[in-house]
Coordinates of C-alpha atoms in Angstrom, one line a residue:
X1 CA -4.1 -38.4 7.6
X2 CA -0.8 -36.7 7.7
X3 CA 2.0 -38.1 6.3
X4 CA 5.6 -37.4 7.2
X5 CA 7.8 -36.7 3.6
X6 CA 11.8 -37.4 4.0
X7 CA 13.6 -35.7 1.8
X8 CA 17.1 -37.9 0.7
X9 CA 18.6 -35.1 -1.5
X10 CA 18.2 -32.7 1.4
X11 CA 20.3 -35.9 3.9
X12 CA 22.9 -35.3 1.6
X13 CA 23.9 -32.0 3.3
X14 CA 23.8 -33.8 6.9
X15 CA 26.4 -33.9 9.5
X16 CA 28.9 -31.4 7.4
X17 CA 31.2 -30.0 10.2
X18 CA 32.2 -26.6 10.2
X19 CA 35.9 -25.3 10.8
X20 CA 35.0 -23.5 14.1
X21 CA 35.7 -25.9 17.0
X22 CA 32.4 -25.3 19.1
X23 CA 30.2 -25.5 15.9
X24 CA 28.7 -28.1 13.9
X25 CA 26.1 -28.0 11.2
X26 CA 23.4 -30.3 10.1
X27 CA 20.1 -30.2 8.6
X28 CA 19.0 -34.0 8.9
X29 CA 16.6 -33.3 11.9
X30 CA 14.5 -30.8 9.6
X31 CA 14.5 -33.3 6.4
X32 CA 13.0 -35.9 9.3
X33 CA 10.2 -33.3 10.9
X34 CA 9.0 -32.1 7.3
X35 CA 5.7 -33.3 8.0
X36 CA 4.1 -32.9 5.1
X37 CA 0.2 -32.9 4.8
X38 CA -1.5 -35.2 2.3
X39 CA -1.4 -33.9 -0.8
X40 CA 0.7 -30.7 -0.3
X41 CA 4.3 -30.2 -1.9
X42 CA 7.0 -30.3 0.3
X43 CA 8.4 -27.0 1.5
X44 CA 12.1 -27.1 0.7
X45 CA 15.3 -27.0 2.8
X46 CA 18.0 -24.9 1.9
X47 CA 20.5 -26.4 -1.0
X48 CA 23.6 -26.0 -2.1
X49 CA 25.6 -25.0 1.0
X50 CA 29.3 -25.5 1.0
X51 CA 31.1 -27.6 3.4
X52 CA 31.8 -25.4 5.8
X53 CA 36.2 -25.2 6.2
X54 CA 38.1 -22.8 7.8
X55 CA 38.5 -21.0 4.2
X56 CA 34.8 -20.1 4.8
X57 CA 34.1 -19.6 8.1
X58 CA 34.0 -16.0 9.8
X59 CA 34.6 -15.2 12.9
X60 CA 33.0 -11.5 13.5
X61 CA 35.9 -11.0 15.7
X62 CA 38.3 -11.3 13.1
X63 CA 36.7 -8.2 11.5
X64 CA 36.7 -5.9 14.1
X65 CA 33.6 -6.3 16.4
X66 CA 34.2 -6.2 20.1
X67 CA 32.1 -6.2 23.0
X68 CA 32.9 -3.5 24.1
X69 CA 32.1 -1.5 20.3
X70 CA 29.6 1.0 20.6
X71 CA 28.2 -0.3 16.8
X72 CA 29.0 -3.7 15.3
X73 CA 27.4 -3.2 12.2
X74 CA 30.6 -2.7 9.7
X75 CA 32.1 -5.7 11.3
X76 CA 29.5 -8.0 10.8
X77 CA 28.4 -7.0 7.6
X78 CA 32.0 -7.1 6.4
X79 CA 32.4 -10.6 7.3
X80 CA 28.8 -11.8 5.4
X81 CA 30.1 -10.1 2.8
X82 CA 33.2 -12.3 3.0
X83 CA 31.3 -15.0 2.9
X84 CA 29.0 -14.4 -0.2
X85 CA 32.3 -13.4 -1.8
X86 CA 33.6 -17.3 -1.2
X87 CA 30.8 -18.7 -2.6
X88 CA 29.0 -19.1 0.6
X89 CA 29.8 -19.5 4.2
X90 CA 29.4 -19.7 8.2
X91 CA 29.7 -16.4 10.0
X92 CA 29.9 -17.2 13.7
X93 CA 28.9 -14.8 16.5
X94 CA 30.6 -15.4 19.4
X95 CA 29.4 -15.4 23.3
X96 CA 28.8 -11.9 24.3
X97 CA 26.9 -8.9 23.6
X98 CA 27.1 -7.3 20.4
X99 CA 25.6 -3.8 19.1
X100 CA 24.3 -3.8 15.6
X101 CA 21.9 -2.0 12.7
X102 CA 21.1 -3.0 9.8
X103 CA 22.7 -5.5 7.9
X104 CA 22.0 -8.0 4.6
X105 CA 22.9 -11.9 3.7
X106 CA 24.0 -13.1 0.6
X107 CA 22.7 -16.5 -0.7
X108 CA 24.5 -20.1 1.0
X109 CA 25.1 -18.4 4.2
X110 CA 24.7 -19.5 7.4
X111 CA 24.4 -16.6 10.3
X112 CA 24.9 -18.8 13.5
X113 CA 24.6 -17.1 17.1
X114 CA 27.1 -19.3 19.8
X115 CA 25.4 -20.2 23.2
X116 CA 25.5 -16.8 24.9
X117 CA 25.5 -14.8 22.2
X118 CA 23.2 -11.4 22.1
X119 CA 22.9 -9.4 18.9
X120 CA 21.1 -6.3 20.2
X121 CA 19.9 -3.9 18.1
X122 CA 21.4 -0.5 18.6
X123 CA 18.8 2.0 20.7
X124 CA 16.4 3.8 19.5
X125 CA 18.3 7.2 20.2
X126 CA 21.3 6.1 18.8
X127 CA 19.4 5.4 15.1
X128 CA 19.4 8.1 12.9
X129 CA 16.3 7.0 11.3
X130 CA 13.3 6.1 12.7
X131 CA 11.1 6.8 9.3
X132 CA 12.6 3.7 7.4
X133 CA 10.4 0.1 7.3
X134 CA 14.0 -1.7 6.1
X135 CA 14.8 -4.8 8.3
X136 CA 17.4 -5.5 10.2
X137 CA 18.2 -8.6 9.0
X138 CA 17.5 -9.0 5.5
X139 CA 18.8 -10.8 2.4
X140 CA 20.7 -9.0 -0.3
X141 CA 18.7 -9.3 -3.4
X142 CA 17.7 -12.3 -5.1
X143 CA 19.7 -14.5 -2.1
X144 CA 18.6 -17.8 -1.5
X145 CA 19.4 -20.9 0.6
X146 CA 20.0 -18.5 3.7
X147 CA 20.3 -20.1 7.4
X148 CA 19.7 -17.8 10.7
X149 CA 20.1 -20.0 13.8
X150 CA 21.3 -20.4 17.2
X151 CA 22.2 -23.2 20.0
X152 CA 19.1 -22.8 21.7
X153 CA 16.6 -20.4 22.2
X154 CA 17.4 -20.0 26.3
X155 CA 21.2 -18.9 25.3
X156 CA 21.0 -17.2 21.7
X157 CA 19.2 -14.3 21.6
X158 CA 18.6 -11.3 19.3
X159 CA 17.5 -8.3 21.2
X160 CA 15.3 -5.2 19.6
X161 CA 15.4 -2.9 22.4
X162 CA 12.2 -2.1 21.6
X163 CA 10.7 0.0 24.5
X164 CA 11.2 3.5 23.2
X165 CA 9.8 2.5 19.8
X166 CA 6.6 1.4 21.5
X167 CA 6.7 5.1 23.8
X168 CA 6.7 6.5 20.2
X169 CA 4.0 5.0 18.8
X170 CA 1.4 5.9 21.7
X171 CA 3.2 9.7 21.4
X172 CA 2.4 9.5 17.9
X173 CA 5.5 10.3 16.4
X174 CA 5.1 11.6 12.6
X175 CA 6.5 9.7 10.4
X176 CA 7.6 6.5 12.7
X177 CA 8.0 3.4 10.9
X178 CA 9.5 0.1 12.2
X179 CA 11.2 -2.6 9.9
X180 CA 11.2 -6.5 10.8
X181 CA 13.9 -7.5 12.9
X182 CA 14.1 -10.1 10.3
X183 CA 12.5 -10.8 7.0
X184 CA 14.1 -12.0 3.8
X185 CA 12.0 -10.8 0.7
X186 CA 13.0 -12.4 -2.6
X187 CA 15.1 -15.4 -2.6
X188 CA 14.0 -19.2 -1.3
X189 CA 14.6 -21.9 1.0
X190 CA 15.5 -20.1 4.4
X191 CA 16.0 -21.8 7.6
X192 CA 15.2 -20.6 10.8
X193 CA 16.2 -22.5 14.3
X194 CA 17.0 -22.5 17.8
X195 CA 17.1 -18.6 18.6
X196 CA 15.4 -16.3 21.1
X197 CA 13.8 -12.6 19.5
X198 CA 12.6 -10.4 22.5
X199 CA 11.3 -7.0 22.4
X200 CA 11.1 -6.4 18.7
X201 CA 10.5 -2.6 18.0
X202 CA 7.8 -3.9 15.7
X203 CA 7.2 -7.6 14.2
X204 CA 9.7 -10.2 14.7
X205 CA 10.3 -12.6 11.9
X206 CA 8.4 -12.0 8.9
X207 CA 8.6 -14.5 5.9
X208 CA 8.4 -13.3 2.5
X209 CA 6.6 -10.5 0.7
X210 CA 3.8 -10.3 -2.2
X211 CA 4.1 -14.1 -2.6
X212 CA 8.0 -14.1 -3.0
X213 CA 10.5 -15.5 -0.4
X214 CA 9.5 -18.7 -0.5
X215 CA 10.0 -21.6 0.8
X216 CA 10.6 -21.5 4.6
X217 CA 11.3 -23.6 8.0
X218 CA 11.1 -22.2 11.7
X219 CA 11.3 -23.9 14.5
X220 CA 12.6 -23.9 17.9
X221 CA 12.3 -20.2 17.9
X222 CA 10.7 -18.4 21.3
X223 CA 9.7 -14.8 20.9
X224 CA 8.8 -12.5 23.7
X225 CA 7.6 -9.1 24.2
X226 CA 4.8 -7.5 26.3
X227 CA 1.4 -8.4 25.6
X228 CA -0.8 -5.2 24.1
X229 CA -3.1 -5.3 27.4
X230 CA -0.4 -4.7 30.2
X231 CA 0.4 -1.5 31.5
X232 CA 3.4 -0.6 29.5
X233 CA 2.4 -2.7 26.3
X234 CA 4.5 -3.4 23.1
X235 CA 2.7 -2.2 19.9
X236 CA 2.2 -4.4 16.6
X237 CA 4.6 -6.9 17.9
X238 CA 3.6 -9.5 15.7
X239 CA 5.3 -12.9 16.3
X240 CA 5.7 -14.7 12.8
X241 CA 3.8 -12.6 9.7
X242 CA 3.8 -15.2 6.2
X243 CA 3.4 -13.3 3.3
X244 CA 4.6 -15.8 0.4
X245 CA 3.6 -20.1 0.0
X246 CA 5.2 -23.2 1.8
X247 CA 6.7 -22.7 5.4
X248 CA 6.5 -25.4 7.9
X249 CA 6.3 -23.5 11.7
X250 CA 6.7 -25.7 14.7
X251 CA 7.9 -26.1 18.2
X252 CA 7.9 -22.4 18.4
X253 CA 7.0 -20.3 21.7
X254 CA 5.4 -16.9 21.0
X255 CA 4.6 -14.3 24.0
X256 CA 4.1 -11.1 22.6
X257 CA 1.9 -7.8 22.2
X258 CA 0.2 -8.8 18.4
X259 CA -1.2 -12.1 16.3
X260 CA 1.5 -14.8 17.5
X261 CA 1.7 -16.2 14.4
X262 CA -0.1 -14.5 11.1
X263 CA -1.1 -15.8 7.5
X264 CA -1.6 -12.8 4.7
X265 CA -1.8 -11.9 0.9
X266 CA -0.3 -14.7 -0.7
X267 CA 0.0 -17.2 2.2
X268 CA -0.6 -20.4 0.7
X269 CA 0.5 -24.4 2.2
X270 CA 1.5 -23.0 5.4
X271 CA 1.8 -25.6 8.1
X272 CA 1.8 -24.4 11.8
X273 CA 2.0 -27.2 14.5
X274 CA 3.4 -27.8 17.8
X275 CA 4.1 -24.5 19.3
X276 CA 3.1 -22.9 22.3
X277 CA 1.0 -19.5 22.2
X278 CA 1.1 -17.3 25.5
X279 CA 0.2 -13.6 25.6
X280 CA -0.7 -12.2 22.1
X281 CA -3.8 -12.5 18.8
X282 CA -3.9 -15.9 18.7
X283 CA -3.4 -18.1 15.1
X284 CA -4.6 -15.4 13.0
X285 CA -5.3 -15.3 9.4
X286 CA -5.4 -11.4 7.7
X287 CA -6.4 -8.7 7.5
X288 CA -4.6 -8.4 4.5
X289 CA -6.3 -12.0 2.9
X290 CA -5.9 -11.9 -1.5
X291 CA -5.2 -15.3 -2.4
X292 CA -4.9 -17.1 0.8
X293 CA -5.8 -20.5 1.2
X294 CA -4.8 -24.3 2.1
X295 CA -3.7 -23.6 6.3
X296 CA -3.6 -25.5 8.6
X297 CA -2.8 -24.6 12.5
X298 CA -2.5 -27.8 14.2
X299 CA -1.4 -29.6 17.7
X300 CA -1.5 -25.9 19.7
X301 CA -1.6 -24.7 22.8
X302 CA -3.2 -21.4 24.0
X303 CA -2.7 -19.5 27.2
X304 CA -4.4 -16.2 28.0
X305 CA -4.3 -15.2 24.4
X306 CA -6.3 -12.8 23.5
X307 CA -7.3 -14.4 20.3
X308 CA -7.6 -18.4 19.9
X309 CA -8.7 -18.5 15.9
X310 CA -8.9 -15.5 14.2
X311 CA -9.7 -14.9 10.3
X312 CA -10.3 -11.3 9.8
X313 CA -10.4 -9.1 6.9
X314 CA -12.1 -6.0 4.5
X315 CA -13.7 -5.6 1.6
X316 CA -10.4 -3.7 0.9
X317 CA -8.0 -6.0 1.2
X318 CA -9.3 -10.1 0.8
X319 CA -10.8 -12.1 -1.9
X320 CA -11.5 -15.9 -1.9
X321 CA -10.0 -17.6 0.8
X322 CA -10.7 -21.5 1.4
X323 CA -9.3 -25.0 2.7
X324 CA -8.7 -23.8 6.2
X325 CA -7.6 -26.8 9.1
X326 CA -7.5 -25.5 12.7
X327 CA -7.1 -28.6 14.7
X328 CA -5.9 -30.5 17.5
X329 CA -6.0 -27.4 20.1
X330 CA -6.3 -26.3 23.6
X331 CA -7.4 -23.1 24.6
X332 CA -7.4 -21.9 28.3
X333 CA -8.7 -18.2 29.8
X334 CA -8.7 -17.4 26.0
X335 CA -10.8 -14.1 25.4
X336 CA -12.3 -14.7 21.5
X337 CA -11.4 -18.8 20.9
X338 CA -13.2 -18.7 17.4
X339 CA -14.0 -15.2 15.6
X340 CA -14.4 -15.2 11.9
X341 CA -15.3 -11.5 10.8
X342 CA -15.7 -9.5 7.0
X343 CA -15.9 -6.8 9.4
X344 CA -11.7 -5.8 10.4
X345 CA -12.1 -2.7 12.3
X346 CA -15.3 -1.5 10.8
X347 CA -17.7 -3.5 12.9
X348 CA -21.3 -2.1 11.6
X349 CA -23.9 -0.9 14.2
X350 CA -26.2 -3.7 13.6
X351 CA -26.4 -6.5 11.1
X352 CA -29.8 -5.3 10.1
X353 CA -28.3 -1.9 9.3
X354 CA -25.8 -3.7 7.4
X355 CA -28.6 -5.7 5.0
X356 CA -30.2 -2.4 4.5
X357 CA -27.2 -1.3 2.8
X358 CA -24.9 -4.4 0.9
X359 CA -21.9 -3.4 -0.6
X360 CA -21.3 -4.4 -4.8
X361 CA -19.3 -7.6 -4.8
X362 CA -15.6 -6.7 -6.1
X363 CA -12.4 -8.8 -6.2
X364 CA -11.4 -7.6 -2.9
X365 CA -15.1 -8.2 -0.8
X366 CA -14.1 -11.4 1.5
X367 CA -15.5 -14.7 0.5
X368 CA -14.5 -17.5 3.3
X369 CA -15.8 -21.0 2.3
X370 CA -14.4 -24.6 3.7
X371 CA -13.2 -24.2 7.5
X372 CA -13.0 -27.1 9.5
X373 CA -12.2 -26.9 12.4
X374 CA -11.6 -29.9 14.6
X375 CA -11.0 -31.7 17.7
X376 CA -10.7 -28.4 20.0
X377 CA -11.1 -28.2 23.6
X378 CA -11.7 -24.2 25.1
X379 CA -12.0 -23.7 28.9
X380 CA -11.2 -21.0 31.7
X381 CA -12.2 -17.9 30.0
X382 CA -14.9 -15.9 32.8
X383 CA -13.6 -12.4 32.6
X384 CA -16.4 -9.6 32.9
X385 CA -16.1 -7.4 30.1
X386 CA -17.7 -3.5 29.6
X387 CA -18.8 -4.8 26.1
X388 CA -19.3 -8.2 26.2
X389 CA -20.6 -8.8 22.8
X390 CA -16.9 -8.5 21.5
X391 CA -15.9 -11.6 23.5
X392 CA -17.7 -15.0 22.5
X393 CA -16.8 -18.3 21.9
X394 CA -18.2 -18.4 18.7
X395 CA -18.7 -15.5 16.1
X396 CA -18.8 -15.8 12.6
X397 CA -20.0 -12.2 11.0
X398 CA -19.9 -12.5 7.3
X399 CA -21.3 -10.0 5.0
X400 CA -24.9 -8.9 3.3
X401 CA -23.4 -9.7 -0.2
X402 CA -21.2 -12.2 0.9
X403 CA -21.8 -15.2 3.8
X404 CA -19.2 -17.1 5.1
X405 CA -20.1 -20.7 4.2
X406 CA -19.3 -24.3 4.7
X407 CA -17.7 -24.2 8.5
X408 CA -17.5 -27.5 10.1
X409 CA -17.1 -28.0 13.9
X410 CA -15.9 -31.0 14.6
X411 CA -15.6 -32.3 18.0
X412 CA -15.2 -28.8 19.4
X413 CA -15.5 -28.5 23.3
X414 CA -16.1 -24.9 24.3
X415 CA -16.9 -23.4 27.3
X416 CA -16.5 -19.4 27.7
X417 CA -18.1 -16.9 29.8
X418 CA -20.4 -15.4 26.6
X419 CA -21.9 -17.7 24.4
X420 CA -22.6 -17.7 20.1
X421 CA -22.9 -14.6 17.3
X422 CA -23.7 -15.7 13.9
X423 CA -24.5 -13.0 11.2
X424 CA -24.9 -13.4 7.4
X425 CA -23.1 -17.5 7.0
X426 CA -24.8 -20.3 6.5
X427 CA -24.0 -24.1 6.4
X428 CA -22.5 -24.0 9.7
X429 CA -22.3 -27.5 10.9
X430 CA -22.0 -29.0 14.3
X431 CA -20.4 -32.8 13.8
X432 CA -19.4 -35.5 16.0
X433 CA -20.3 -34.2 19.6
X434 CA -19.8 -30.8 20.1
X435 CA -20.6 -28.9 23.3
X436 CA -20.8 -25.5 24.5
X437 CA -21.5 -24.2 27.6
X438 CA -22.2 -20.8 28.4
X439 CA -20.5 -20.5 32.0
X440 CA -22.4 -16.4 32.6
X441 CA -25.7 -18.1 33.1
X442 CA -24.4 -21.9 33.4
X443 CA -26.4 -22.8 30.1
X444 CA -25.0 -25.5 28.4
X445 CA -25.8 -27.6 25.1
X446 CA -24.9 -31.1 24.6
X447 CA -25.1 -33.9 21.5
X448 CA -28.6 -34.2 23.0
X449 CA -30.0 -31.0 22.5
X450 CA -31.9 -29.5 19.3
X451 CA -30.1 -26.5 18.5
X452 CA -27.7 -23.6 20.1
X453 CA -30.6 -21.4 21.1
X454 CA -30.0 -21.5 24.7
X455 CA -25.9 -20.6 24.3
X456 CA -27.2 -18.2 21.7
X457 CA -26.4 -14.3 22.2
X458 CA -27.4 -12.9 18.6
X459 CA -27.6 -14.3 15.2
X460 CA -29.0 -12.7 11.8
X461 CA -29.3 -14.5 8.7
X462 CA -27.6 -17.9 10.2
X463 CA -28.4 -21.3 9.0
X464 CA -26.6 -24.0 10.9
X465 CA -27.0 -27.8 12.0
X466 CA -26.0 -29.0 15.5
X467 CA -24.7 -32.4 16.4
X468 CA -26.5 -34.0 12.6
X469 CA -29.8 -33.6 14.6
X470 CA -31.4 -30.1 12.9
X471 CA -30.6 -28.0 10.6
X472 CA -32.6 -24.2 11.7
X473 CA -32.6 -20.7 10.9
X474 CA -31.2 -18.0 13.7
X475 CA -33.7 -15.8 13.6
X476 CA -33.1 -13.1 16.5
X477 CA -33.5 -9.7 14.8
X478 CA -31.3 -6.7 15.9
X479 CA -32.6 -3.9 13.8
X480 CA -34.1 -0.1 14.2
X481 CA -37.3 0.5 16.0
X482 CA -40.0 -0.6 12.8
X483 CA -41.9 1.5 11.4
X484 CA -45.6 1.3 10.7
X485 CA -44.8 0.3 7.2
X486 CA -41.9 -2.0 7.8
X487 CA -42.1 -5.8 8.0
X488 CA -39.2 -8.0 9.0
X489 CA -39.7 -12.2 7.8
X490 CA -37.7 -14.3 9.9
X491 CA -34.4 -13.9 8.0
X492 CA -34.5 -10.7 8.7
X493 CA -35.2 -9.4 4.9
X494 CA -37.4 -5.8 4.7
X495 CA -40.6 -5.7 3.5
X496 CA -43.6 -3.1 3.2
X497 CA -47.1 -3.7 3.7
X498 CA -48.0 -4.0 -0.4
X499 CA -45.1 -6.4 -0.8
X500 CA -45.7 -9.2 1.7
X501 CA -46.8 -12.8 0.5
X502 CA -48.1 -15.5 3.0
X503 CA -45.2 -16.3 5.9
X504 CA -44.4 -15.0 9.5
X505 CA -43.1 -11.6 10.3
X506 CA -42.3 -9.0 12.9
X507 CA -44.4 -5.9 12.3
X508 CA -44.0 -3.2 15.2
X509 CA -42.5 -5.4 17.5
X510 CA -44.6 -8.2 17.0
X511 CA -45.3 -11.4 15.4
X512 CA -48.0 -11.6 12.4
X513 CA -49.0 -14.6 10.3
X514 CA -49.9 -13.8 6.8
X515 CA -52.4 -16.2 5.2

């Protein structure tokens, strides 16, 4: 059970009222919604804020930024630097449109975007520098207790013009590289809330970086841009990236052209639930993966994403990543609902090619062990694809050296035009009365049924029990043409003709019972 952790230090800082007569400032809704699961520490709300007076509130305006300003960026950072100076402080953008680059926030400040306001990043011809990953926004170093929000996410918006950076990247410009529109690095406790971020020129709002930045709350944030299969797409749009420990993500809608909302390197007690996930990768987890664990993407709602669940990684870039919750979900005309791979982007011609050859086992090789995932209902996906073997409801492709091990599906509901791939895992288990119907050929499996060998596609080294009834072996074989000398057993392991003992195996094609 989940249990819902109210913070009374954090109530302290409720209800302070700002000098600005449109504005007020509270953070008593977010000490209420902490929702913090059973066990975990809670993630912290910004501390130490002033009470916001007219001696520390800035108006932008009052520094020189106009509508009508060709670049904004001098004004605004001139009045966050005013308030850091004081201490800490409110800087208000008013209604309208304003042009800006790049600028930074000191710690105990609140950046707060009026109903109608736009910050819009200037255009892509009109920045001298399109080789620098800086963001946007970003926190001068070692700030904490930081606060980025709006009045809603229909009338506050934050605009990355990012059509001509996307033309870029399919022209291959050398050397292109696209910062954040926002990511604060170092300092903790950040609060983000109640803002719109459309057409990033890369990813959107990215929290923290090699584990630091801790520490952080979104919600109420709706983030658009073109999905990656239209016609003119957005390119590595990536809705939330987490690179540090303890954010809390919810009622959040992301439409955009990457993973909606992404766990890497060093995420650890990230809590997503509640949100909304149109066009985009789905809840992802990697590719980058050192150190990950205890995730849990809850209470979701999927809608023509491409991905649904998505764990994916290298033997370059993971390590041992465990205590993984994805629950409480609805999927509809979702392409891949559940794909676990070791494989990112190096998919191997076969799995049999890949036992032949097994890599060492390093710090780095991907070892993904306790998954549950629970109470999730999948429908609507029947889209004919030119390789359908990339789009199932299920794949789980672990490694030679290295199986995935200990998923649990609990109560999982999937029907999908393709069916089941499972390659080099073991204790995969099948709880509670999961179904799966494979809508191609109208096969189906129900609590009823012995196994998954009618919704099958492929396996290769698979052991899994469905529904508490049996517990098998997949034993489907997808390997070179034998030779005369080559036995497979049922697992799929090599041997020649000297080395056999008694069993069943293929030889040429062929089954043979050795006595």
């Amino acid at each position: 059970m989940r249990i819902r952790n109210y913070i009374t230090a954090i109530m302290l800082l409720a209800a302070t009222q700002t000098a600005h007569a449109d504005v007020s400032f509270s953070m008593q809704a977010e000490a209420e919604a902490q929702n913090t699961p059973q066990g975990w520490k809670a993630v912290e709300l910004p501390q130490g804020l002033p009470a916001f007076t007219a001696a520390n509130t800035f108006d932008i305006t009052d520094f020189g930024a106009a509508t009508t300003a060709a670049d904004n960026t001098a004004a605004i950072q001139a009045a966050l630097d005013a308030a850091h100076q004081a201490g800490g402080g409110m800087v208000i953008v008013p209604t309208g449109e304003w042009l800006f680059g790049r600028i930074t926030i000191g710690s105990r400040t609140v950046l707060h975007l009026c109903a109608g306001a736009t910050l819009k990043l200037l255009a892509y011809a009109d920045q001298p520098d399109h080789t620098t990953k800086t963001p946007y926004i970003t926190d001068k170093k070692g700030a904490t207790d930081i606060v980025i929000e709006g009045e809603s996410a229909e009338t506050s918006v934050i605009e990355g013009q990012g059509g001509p950076w996307w033309d870029a990247v399919e022209a291959k410009e050398s050397g292109l590289q696209r910062g954040s529109i926002i990511r604060l690095y170092q300092g903790e406790r950040h609060l983000f809330r109640h803002f719109r971020l459309q057409n990033a020129p890369g990813t959107n709002l990215t929290l923290g970086q090699s584990g630091k930045g801790a520490h952080n709350t979104v919600h109420d944030v709706h983030i658009y841009a073109p999905a990656s299969t239209v016609a003119d797409p957005s390119h590595n749009t990536d809705g939330i990236p987490i690179w540090t420990q303890y954010c809390n993500i919810y009622n959040c809608l992301i439409d955009t052209g990457d993973d909606n909302v992404v766990t890497d390197s060093n995420a650890q007690y990230i809590h997503v639930w509640n949100c909304q996930f149109k066009a985009g990768h789905g809840a992802s987890l990697g590719s980058y993966t050192v150190d990950m664990h205890h995730i849990i993407y809850e209470d979701l709602s999927f809608d023509g994403t491409d991905c649904g669940f998505r764990l994916k990684s290298n033997t370059d870039r993971s390590g041992d990543v465990h205590d993984i919750i994805f629950r409480d979900c609805t999927m509809h005309n979702v392409a891949t609902p559940i794909q676990i791979t070791a494989w990112y982007d190096k998919v191997p011609d076969s799995p049999a090619a890949a036992a032949a050859s097994p890599e060492s086992v390093k710090s780095t090789t991907p070892h993904y062990h306790d998954i549950l995932i629970q109470n999730v209902t999948v429908s609507g996906y029947d889209t004919k694809n030119s390789n359908d073997k990339n789009y199932n409801g299920i794949m789980i492709y672990g490694r030679p050296e290295s199986y995935v091990h200990d998923v649990t599906f609990d109560n999982v509901q999937i029907a999908h035009r393709n069916g089941v791939r499972l390659f080099f895992c073991k204790d995969i288990k099948f709880i509670n009365g999961c179904t799966f119907t494979k809508t191609r050929t109208s096969q189906s499996v129900s609590t009823t049924d012995a196994d998954l060998s009618s919704v099958m596609e492929n396996s290769y080294e698979a052991s899994y029990s469905w529904n508490g009834s049996t517990s098998g072996i997949a034993t489907a074989i997808v390997a070179p043409q034998p030779t005369a000398d080559r036995y497979y057993n049922l697992q799929g392991h090599t041997y020649n003709k000297m080395a056999r003992s008694k069993g069943i195996y293929i030889h040429n094609g062929k089954k043979v019972i050795m006595k």
